[in-house]
PDB file of C-alpha atoms in Angstrom:
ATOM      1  CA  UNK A   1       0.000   0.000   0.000  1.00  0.00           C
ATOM      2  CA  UNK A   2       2.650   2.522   0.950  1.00  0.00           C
ATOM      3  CA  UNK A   3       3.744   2.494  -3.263  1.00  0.00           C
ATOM      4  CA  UNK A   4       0.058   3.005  -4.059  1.00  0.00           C
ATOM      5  CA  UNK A   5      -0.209   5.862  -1.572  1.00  0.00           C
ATOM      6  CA  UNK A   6       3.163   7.655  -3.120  1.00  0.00           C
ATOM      7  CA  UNK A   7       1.966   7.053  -6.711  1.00  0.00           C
ATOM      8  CA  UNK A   8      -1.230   8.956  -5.229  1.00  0.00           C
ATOM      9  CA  UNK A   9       0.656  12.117  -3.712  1.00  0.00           C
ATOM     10  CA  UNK A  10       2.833  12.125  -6.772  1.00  0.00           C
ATOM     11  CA  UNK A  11      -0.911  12.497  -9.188  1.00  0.00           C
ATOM     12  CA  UNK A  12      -2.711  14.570  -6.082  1.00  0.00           C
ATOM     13  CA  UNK A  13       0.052  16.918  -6.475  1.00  0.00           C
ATOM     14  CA  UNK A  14       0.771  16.933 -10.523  1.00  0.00           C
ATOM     15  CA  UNK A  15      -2.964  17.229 -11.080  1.00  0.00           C
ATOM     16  CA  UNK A  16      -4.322  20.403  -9.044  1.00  0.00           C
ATOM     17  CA  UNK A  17      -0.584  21.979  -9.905  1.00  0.00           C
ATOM     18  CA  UNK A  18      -0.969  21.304 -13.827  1.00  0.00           C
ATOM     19  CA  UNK A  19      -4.125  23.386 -13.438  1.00  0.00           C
ATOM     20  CA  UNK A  20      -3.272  25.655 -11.119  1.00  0.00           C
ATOM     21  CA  UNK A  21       0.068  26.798 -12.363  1.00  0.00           C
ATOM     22  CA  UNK A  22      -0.759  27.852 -15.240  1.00  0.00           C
ATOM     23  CA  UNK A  23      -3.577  30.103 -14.464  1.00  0.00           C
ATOM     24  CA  UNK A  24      -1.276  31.439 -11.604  1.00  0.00           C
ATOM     25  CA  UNK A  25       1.371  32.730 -13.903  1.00  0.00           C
ATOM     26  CA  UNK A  26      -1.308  34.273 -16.496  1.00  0.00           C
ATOM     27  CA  UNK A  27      -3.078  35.921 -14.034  1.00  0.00           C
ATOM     28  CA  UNK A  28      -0.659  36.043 -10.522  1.00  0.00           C
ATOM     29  CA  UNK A  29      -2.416  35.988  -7.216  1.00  0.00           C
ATOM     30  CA  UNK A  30      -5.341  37.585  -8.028  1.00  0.00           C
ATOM     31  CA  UNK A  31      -7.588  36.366  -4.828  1.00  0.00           C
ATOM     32  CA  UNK A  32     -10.869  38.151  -6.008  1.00  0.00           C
ATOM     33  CA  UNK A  33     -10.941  36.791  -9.546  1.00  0.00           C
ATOM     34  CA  UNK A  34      -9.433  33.067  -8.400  1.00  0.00           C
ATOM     35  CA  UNK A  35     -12.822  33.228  -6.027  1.00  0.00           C
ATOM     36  CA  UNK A  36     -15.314  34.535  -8.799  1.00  0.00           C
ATOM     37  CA  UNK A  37     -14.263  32.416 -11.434  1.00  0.00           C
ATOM     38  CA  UNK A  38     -14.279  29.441  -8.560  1.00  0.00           C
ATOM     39  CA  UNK A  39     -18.097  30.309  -8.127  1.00  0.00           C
ATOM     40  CA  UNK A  40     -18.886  31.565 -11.269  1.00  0.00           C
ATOM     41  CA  UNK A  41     -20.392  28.369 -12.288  1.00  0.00           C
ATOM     42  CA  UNK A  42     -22.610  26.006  -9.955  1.00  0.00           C
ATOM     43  CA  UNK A  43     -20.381  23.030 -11.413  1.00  0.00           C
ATOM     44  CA  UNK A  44     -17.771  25.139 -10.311  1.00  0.00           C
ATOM     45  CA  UNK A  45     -18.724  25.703  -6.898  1.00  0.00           C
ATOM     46  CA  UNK A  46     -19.667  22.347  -6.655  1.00  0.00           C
ATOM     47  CA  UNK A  47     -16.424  21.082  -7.294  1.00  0.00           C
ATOM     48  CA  UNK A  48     -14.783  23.941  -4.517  1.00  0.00           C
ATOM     49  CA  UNK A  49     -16.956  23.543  -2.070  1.00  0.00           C
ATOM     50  CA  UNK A  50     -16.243  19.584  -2.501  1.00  0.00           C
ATOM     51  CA  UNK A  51     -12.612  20.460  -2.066  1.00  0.00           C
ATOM     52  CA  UNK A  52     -13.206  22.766   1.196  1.00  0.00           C
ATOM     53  CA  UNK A  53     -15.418  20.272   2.841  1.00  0.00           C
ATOM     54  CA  UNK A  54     -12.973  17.182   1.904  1.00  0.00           C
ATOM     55  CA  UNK A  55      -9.814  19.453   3.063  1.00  0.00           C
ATOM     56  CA  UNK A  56     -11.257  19.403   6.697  1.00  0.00           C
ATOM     57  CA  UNK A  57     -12.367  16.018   6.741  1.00  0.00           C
ATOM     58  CA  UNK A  58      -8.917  15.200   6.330  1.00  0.00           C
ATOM     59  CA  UNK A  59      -7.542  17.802   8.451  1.00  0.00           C
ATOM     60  CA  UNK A  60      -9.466  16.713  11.430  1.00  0.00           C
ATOM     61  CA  UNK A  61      -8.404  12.608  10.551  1.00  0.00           C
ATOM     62  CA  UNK A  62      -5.065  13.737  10.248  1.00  0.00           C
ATOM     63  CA  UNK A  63      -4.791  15.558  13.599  1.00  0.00           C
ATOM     64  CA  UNK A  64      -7.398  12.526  15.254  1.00  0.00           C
ATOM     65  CA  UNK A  65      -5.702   9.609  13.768  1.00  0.00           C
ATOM     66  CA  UNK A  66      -2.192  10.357  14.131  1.00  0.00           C
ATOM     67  CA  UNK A  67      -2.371  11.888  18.321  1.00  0.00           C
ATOM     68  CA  UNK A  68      -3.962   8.181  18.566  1.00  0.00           C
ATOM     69  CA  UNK A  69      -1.133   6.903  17.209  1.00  0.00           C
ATOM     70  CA  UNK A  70       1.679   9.248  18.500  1.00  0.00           C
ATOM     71  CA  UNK A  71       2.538  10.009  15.361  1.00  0.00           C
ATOM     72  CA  UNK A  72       5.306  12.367  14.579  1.00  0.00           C
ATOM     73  CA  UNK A  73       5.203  15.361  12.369  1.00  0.00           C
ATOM     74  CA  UNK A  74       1.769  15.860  11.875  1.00  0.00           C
ATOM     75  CA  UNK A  75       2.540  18.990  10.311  1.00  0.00           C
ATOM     76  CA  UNK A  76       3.694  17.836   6.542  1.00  0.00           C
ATOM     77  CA  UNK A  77       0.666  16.346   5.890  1.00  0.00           C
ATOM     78  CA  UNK A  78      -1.431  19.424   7.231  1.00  0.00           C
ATOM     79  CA  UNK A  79       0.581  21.735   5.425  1.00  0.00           C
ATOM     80  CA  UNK A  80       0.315  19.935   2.015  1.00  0.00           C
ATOM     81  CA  UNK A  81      -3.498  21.239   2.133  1.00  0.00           C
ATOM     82  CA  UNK A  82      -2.230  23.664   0.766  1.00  0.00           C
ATOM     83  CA  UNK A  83      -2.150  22.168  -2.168  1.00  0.00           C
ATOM     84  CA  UNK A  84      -5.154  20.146  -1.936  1.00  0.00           C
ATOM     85  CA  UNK A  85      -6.670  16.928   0.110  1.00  0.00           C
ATOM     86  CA  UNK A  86      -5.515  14.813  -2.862  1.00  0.00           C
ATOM     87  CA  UNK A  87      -2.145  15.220  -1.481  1.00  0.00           C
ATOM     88  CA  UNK A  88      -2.313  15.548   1.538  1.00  0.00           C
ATOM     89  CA  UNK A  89      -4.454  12.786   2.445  1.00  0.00           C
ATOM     90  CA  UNK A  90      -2.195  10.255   0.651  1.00  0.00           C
ATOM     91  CA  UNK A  91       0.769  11.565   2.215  1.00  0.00           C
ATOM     92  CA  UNK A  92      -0.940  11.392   5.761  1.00  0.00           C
ATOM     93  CA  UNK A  93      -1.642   7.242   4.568  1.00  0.00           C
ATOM     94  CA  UNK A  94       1.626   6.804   3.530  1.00  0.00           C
ATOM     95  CA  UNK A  95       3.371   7.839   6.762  1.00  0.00           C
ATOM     96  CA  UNK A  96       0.823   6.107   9.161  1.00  0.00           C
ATOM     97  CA  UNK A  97       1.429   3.152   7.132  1.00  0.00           C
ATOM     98  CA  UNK A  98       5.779   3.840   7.342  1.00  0.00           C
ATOM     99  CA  UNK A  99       4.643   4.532  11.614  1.00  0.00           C
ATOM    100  CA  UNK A 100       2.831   1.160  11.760  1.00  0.00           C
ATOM    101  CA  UNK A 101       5.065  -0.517   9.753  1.00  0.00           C
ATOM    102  CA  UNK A 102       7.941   0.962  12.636  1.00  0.00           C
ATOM    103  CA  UNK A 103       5.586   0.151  15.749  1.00  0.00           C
ATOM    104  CA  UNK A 104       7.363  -3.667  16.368  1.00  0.00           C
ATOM    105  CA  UNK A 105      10.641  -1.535  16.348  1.00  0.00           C
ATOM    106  CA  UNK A 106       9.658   0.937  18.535  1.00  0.00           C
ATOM    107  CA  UNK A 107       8.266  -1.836  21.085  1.00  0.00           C
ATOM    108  CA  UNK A 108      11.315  -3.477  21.227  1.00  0.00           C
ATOM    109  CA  UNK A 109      13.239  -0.515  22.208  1.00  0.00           C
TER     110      UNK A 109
END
């Protein structure tokens, strides 16, 4: 699972930034238009307010799942929201699975 989850952070961060990019650099970090041309369609909208809803669904799993587990560093995958719940929730998989995978280690210490 752990190559499946970085194949996912490597598309959940090509993806949105393929997209993104681009429009950045033709129009720079125009807040007020990125938001009206976010909403300016209800397919549009939909698809944000998807993204928003899903972003802190994952936030509060991330923060939830990995103070259960002790986890270290819970910051990465918070901070790669930034860039979009398609990364950042793979990452967040990816390094429970790495913590898990360390656990027997850990014990034995």
């Amino acid at each position: 699972m752990k190559f499946i989850y970085l194949l996912l952070c490597i598309a959940g961060t090509v993806l949105p930034l393929s997209q993104f990019v681009p429009w950045l650099s033709t129009h720079g970090l125009d807040l007020p238009l990125l938001v009206q041309q976010a909403t300016s369609a209800r397919i549009a909208a939909f698809a944000w307010s998807d993204v928003l809803v899903s972003g802190i669904a994952v936030a509060a799993f991330v923060v939830a799942e990995g103070r259960r587990l002790a986890m270290p560093r819970l910051w990465l995958p918070l901070s790669c929201l930034a860039v979009g719940p398609s990364l950042a929730l793979p990452l967040f998989l990816y390094l429970r699975e790495r913590h898990r995978a360390a656990a027997p280690l850990r014990r034995a210490d």
